[in-house]
Coordinates of C-alpha atoms and ligand atoms in Angstrom, one line a residue:
M24 CA 0.0 0.0 0.0
D25 CA 2.8 2.3 0.8
D26 CA 4.4 1.4 -2.5
L27 CA 1.2 2.4 -4.2
R28 CA 1.0 5.6 -2.3
A29 CA 4.5 6.5 -3.3
K30 CA 3.9 5.6 -6.9
V31 CA 0.8 7.8 -7.0
E32 CA 2.7 10.7 -5.5
E33 CA 5.5 10.3 -8.1
I34 CA 3.0 10.3 -11.0
R35 CA 1.2 13.3 -9.6
R36 CA 4.4 15.3 -9.3
E37 CA 5.6 14.3 -12.7
F38 CA 2.2 15.1 -14.2
K39 CA 2.0 18.5 -12.5
S40 CA 5.4 19.6 -13.7
L41 CA 4.5 18.6 -17.3
I42 CA 1.1 20.2 -17.4
E43 CA 2.5 23.5 -16.1
E44 CA 5.0 23.7 -18.9
V45 CA 2.9 22.5 -21.8
G46 CA 2.4 25.2 -24.5
D47 CA 0.4 23.7 -27.3
L48 CA -2.5 21.3 -27.9
D49 CA -0.4 18.6 -29.5
A50 CA 1.9 18.3 -26.5
L51 CA -1.1 18.3 -24.2
E52 CA -2.6 15.4 -26.1
R53 CA 0.7 13.5 -25.7
I54 CA 0.5 14.1 -21.9
R55 CA -3.1 12.8 -21.9
I56 CA -2.1 9.6 -23.7
R57 CA 0.9 9.2 -21.4
F58 CA -1.2 9.3 -18.2
I59 CA -4.8 8.4 -18.9
G60 CA -4.6 6.8 -22.4
K61 CA -5.4 3.1 -22.8
K62 CA -1.9 2.2 -21.6
G63 CA -1.3 5.3 -19.6
E64 CA 0.5 5.4 -16.3
V65 CA -2.6 6.0 -14.3
T66 CA -4.6 3.4 -16.3
E67 CA -1.9 0.8 -15.6
L68 CA -2.2 1.5 -11.9
F69 CA -5.9 0.5 -12.0
K70 CA -4.7 -2.9 -13.3
V71 CA -2.5 -3.3 -10.2
L72 CA -5.6 -2.5 -8.1
R73 CA -7.2 -5.8 -9.3
T74 CA -4.4 -7.8 -7.8
L75 CA -4.6 -6.2 -4.4
P76 CA -6.2 -8.0 -1.4
P77 CA -9.9 -6.9 -0.8
E78 CA -9.1 -5.1 2.4
M79 CA -6.7 -2.7 0.6
K80 CA -8.9 -2.3 -2.5
R81 CA -11.1 0.3 -1.0
E82 CA -8.4 2.7 0.0
A83 CA -6.3 2.2 -3.1
G84 CA -9.3 2.7 -5.3
K85 CA -10.1 6.0 -3.6
L86 CA -6.5 7.1 -4.1
L87 CA -6.4 6.2 -7.8
N88 CA -9.8 7.7 -8.6
Q89 CA -8.7 10.9 -7.0
L90 CA -5.5 11.0 -9.1
K91 CA -7.4 10.2 -12.3
N92 CA -9.9 13.0 -11.6
E93 CA -7.2 15.5 -10.9
V94 CA -5.4 14.5 -14.2
E95 CA -8.7 14.7 -16.2
T96 CA -9.7 18.1 -14.8
S97 CA -6.2 19.7 -15.2
I98 CA -6.1 18.5 -18.8
A99 CA -9.6 19.8 -19.6
R100 CA -8.7 23.2 -18.0
K101 CA -5.4 23.4 -19.9
K102 CA -7.1 22.5 -23.2
D103 CA -9.6 25.4 -22.7
E104 CA -6.8 27.8 -22.0
L105 CA -4.7 26.8 -25.0
E106 CA -7.7 27.0 -27.3
R107 CA -8.5 30.5 -26.1
L108 CA -4.9 31.5 -26.7
A109 CA -5.0 30.1 -30.2
R110 CA -8.1 32.0 -31.1
R111 CA -6.6 35.2 -29.8
A112 CA -3.5 34.7 -31.9
A113 CA -5.7 34.5 -35.0
Y114 CA -6.3 38.3 -34.6
D115 CA -3.3 40.3 -35.7
L116 CA -3.8 43.4 -33.6
S117 CA -1.1 45.3 -35.5
L118 CA -3.2 45.3 -38.7
P119 CA -4.8 48.6 -39.5
G120 CA -8.6 48.7 -39.0
R121 CA -11.1 48.3 -41.8
R122 CA -12.7 51.6 -42.6
H123 CA -16.4 51.8 -42.9
R124 CA -17.2 53.4 -46.2
L125 CA -19.7 56.2 -45.8
G126 CA -21.9 57.1 -48.8
H127 CA -22.0 60.6 -50.2
K128 CA -24.2 62.8 -52.1
H129 CA -25.0 62.1 -55.8
P130 CA -23.4 64.6 -58.2
L131 CA -26.8 65.9 -59.3
T132 CA -27.8 66.5 -55.7
L133 CA -24.6 68.5 -55.3
I134 CA -25.5 70.6 -58.3
V135 CA -29.0 71.2 -57.1
E136 CA -27.7 72.2 -53.7
E137 CA -25.2 74.6 -55.3
L138 CA -28.0 76.1 -57.4
N139 CA -30.0 76.6 -54.3
E140 CA -27.1 78.4 -52.6
I141 CA -26.6 80.7 -55.6
A142 CA -30.3 81.5 -55.7
K143 CA -30.3 82.2 -52.0
G144 CA -27.4 84.6 -52.4
L145 CA -29.5 86.4 -55.1
G146 CA -32.4 86.9 -52.7
F147 CA -34.6 84.0 -53.8
E148 CA -36.6 82.0 -51.2
I149 CA -36.0 78.2 -51.8
L150 CA -39.0 75.9 -52.0
T151 CA -37.8 72.3 -51.7
E152 CA -41.1 70.4 -52.2
S153 CA -43.6 70.4 -55.0
P154 CA -45.7 67.7 -56.6
E155 CA -44.2 65.5 -59.3
I156 CA -47.6 64.1 -60.3
E157 CA -49.4 67.2 -61.6
W158 CA -52.8 68.3 -63.0
D159 CA -52.9 69.1 -66.7
Y160 CA -54.2 72.5 -65.6
Y161 CA -51.0 73.5 -63.8
N162 CA -48.6 71.8 -66.2
F163 CA -50.2 73.3 -69.3
E164 CA -53.5 75.1 -69.2
A165 CA -52.7 77.8 -66.6
L166 CA -49.3 78.3 -68.4
N167 CA -51.2 79.4 -71.5
I168 CA -51.0 76.1 -73.2
P169 CA -54.6 75.1 -73.8
A170 CA -55.7 71.6 -74.8
H171 CA -54.9 70.8 -78.4
H172 CA -52.5 73.7 -78.7
P173 CA -49.5 72.7 -80.8
A174 CA -47.2 74.1 -78.1
R175 CA -47.9 70.9 -76.1
D176 CA -45.7 69.1 -78.6
M177 CA -42.7 70.8 -77.0
W178 CA -43.1 68.4 -74.1
S179 CA -43.5 64.7 -74.8
T180 CA -45.8 64.0 -71.9
L181 CA -46.4 60.9 -69.7
F182 CA -50.1 61.1 -68.9
I183 CA -51.6 59.1 -66.0
T184 CA -55.2 60.0 -66.8
D185 CA -56.7 62.6 -69.2
K186 CA -56.2 65.2 -66.6
M187 CA -53.2 64.0 -64.6
L188 CA -49.6 63.6 -65.7
L189 CA -46.0 63.4 -64.6
R190 CA -45.0 67.0 -64.7
T191 CA -42.9 67.8 -67.8
H192 CA -41.2 70.9 -66.1
T193 CA -41.1 72.8 -62.8
S194 CA -43.1 75.7 -64.3
P195 CA -46.4 74.5 -62.8
V196 CA -45.0 75.4 -59.4
Q197 CA -45.1 79.1 -60.7
I198 CA -48.9 78.8 -60.8
R199 CA -49.1 77.0 -57.4
V200 CA -47.0 79.7 -55.7
M201 CA -48.8 82.7 -57.4
E202 CA -52.2 81.2 -56.5
K203 CA -51.3 81.2 -52.8
R204 CA -49.4 84.5 -52.5
T205 CA -49.5 88.1 -53.4
P206 CA -46.5 89.8 -55.0
P207 CA -43.8 90.9 -54.6
L208 CA -42.3 87.4 -54.6
K209 CA -38.9 85.9 -55.4
V210 CA -38.9 82.1 -55.2
F211 CA -36.7 79.2 -56.5
F212 CA -37.8 75.6 -56.7
P213 CA -35.8 72.6 -57.8
G214 CA -37.4 69.2 -58.5
R215 CA -37.6 66.2 -60.8
V216 CA -39.5 66.3 -64.0
Y217 CA -40.5 63.6 -66.6
R218 CA -40.7 63.4 -70.3
L219 CA -41.1 60.7 -72.9
D220 CA -37.7 61.7 -74.3
P221 CA -35.1 59.2 -75.7
F222 CA -32.5 58.2 -73.1
D223 CA -29.5 59.5 -75.1
Q224 CA -26.3 61.4 -74.5
T225 CA -27.9 64.7 -73.6
H226 CA -31.5 63.6 -72.7
A227 CA -33.0 61.6 -69.8
P228 CA -36.6 60.6 -69.4
A229 CA -36.5 61.7 -65.7
F230 CA -34.3 64.6 -64.9
Y231 CA -34.0 67.7 -62.7
Q232 CA -35.0 71.3 -63.3
A233 CA -34.6 74.3 -61.0
E234 CA -36.8 77.2 -61.6
G235 CA -36.8 80.8 -60.5
L236 CA -39.7 83.3 -60.4
Y237 CA -39.5 86.9 -59.6
I238 CA -42.7 89.1 -59.5
N239 CA -42.6 92.8 -58.7
R240 CA -43.5 96.1 -60.3
N241 CA -41.3 97.2 -63.3
V242 CA -39.2 94.1 -63.5
S243 CA -37.1 94.3 -66.7
F244 CA -35.6 91.9 -69.1
A245 CA -32.2 93.4 -68.3
E246 CA -32.7 92.2 -64.7
L247 CA -33.4 88.7 -65.9
K248 CA -30.3 88.8 -68.2
G249 CA -28.1 90.1 -65.4
T250 CA -29.4 87.5 -62.9
L251 CA -28.8 84.6 -65.3
E252 CA -25.3 85.9 -66.2
L253 CA -24.5 85.9 -62.5
F254 CA -25.8 82.4 -62.1
V255 CA -23.7 81.1 -65.0
K256 CA -20.5 82.8 -63.8
E257 CA -21.1 81.6 -60.2
L258 CA -21.4 78.1 -61.6
F259 CA -18.7 77.9 -64.2
G260 CA -16.4 80.7 -63.2
P261 CA -15.9 84.3 -64.4
S262 CA -14.6 83.3 -67.9
A263 CA -17.6 81.1 -68.8
K264 CA -18.9 81.8 -72.2
L265 CA -22.7 82.0 -72.5
K266 CA -25.2 83.3 -75.1
F267 CA -28.8 84.3 -75.1
V268 CA -30.8 82.9 -78.0
P269 CA -34.4 84.1 -78.8
S270 CA -36.8 81.3 -78.1
Y271 CA -40.5 80.6 -77.6
F272 CA -42.4 79.5 -74.5
P273 CA -46.2 80.0 -74.3
F274 CA -45.9 81.3 -70.7
T275 CA -43.2 84.0 -71.3
E276 CA -42.9 86.8 -73.7
P277 CA -40.3 87.6 -74.8
S278 CA -38.5 84.2 -74.3
A279 CA -34.9 83.1 -74.6
E280 CA -32.6 80.2 -74.0
V281 CA -29.2 80.3 -72.6
A282 CA -26.4 78.1 -73.9
V283 CA -22.9 77.6 -72.4
Y284 CA -19.9 76.9 -74.5
Y285 CA -18.5 73.5 -73.6
N286 CA -16.2 71.1 -75.4
G287 CA -16.4 72.8 -78.7
E288 CA -20.2 73.2 -78.8
W289 CA -23.0 75.3 -77.3
L290 CA -25.1 73.3 -74.8
E291 CA -28.5 74.7 -73.9
I292 CA -28.9 74.8 -70.1
L293 CA -32.0 76.9 -69.5
G294 CA -35.2 78.5 -70.8
C295 CA -36.4 81.9 -69.6
G296 CA -38.5 85.0 -70.3
M297 CA -40.8 87.6 -69.0
V298 CA -44.0 86.2 -67.4
H299 CA -46.8 86.3 -70.0
P300 CA -49.9 88.4 -69.2
K301 CA -52.1 85.3 -69.7
V302 CA -50.3 83.6 -66.8
F303 CA -51.0 86.6 -64.6
E304 CA -54.7 86.4 -65.6
A305 CA -54.8 82.7 -64.8
V306 CA -53.7 83.4 -61.2
G307 CA -55.7 86.6 -60.8
Y308 CA -52.8 89.1 -60.9
D309 CA -53.4 92.3 -62.8
P310 CA -51.0 92.1 -65.8
E311 CA -51.1 95.9 -66.1
F312 CA -49.8 96.3 -62.6
W313 CA -47.4 93.4 -62.1
T314 CA -44.4 92.3 -64.1
G315 CA -41.9 89.4 -63.6
Y316 CA -39.4 87.0 -65.0
A317 CA -39.1 83.2 -64.9
F318 CA -36.3 80.8 -65.8
G319 CA -35.9 77.1 -65.7
L320 CA -32.4 75.6 -65.4
G321 CA -31.4 72.0 -66.3
P322 CA -29.1 70.8 -63.5
D323 CA -28.3 67.6 -65.4
R324 CA -26.8 69.6 -68.3
I325 CA -25.1 71.9 -65.9
A326 CA -23.5 68.9 -64.1
M327 CA -22.3 67.6 -67.5
I328 CA -20.5 70.8 -68.2
K329 CA -19.2 71.4 -64.7
Y330 CA -17.8 67.9 -64.3
G331 CA -16.8 67.3 -67.9
I332 CA -19.2 64.4 -68.4
D333 CA -20.2 63.8 -72.0
D334 CA -23.0 61.3 -71.4
I335 CA -26.0 62.2 -69.1
R336 CA -26.8 58.5 -68.7
L337 CA -23.8 58.1 -66.4
F338 CA -25.7 60.0 -63.7
Y339 CA -28.5 57.4 -63.7
E340 CA -26.7 54.1 -64.1
N341 CA -25.5 54.1 -60.5
D342 CA -22.2 52.6 -61.3
L343 CA -20.2 53.1 -58.1
R344 CA -16.9 53.5 -60.0
F345 CA -18.5 56.6 -61.5
L346 CA -20.2 57.9 -58.4
K347 CA -17.1 57.5 -56.3
E348 CA -15.4 60.2 -58.4
F349 CA -17.4 63.0 -56.8
Ligands
FA5_27 C1 -38.8 74.3 -70.1 O1 -39.1 73.2 -69.5 C2 -39.4 75.5 -69.5 N1 -40.3 75.2 -68.5 C3 -38.3 76.4 -69.0 C4 -38.8 77.8 -68.7 C5 -39.1 78.1 -67.4 C6 -38.9 78.8 -69.7 C7 -39.5 79.4 -67.1 C8 -39.4 80.0 -69.4 C9 -39.6 80.3 -68.1 P1 -37.1 73.3 -71.8 O2 -38.0 72.2 -72.3 O3 -36.3 73.9 -72.8 O4 -38.0 74.4 -71.1 O5 -36.2 72.7 -70.6 C10 -35.4 73.5 -69.8 C11 -34.1 72.8 -69.6 O6 -34.2 71.5 -69.1 C12 -33.2 72.7 -70.8 O7 -32.5 73.9 -71.1 C13 -32.3 71.5 -70.5 O8 -31.2 72.0 -69.8 C14 -33.2 70.7 -69.6 N2 -33.7 69.5 -70.3 C15 -34.8 69.5 -71.1 N3 -35.0 68.3 -71.5 C16 -34.1 67.5 -70.9 C17 -33.8 66.1 -70.9 N4 -34.6 65.2 -71.6 N5 -32.8 65.6 -70.2 C18 -32.1 66.5 -69.4 N6 -32.3 67.8 -69.4 C19 -33.3 68.3 -70.1

């Protein structure tokens, strides 16, 4: 019995010193096999147990079970610890962190915001919301474009019902504002508009417009021209080349278009003119008393010139390689 006790102590000491030193899972497995494997040192002692006389078996059994439990518990604890260390080593803390990519504003949003800022600087009040689904009355009729008038052909329209459509321009907002307010007024309203236009290099079927309206007494065409020149120079720089071309819109008289010189050609960016007396009549303003100008800018075309983009479709394809450039 004393022999057995001494043997147990020896194994225990040996096991303890080994388990303290062990640094990896393979070595730990070797220790497990050595002590409690099928032919392990502790396992072999149990075989000796069988040969002992019955009166010693009880005490010896207790001794051996205790040793076996100790060994098993220590191995399990060590295994946990080594596995945890291995997991931690899989993280290289010296690597730089992964940056979360933040989105940013779309180039057309940037242009619309810039237009708003310029307009604000010129004393316009900005209206950010207006309906994109519009009544025929506001989009056409009140703007001096009666039903069946050939001027309707200027806007290839997406009708929803006979009387309801996707607005073809931001000009209906002129009517909505004038119906609600009394002059003088100076407002600017960007928004999306829709046309059955081909989706080509310079046309989109859904695009932006931004419109200005100024009503007061004795407003002159010279003021309109000066305002638009300022707009263009603010946008493209003081050396930007622009030209006024006579044009026709049913709701302005006289009317003009402005084109900017870009990449060897003139690109039309806006329509404008003096508010037509018929429009004043439609909203109940006295055309003998009030005067005013209106203009409608095309932010898509402006973005093309400003950013040197030769195809409007790039703004709508949502290719991240393109959008990341801005
Ligand atoms: C108009 O829509 C008038 N409402 C502008 C106006 C307002 C005139 C106030 C007088 C007074 P127009 O159809 O020309 O006009 O369009 C104005 C601008 O929108 C154009 O100069 C152009 O820059 C832009 N635009 C027109 N069609 C498209 C399109 N399919 N894709 C992108 N931009 C377009």
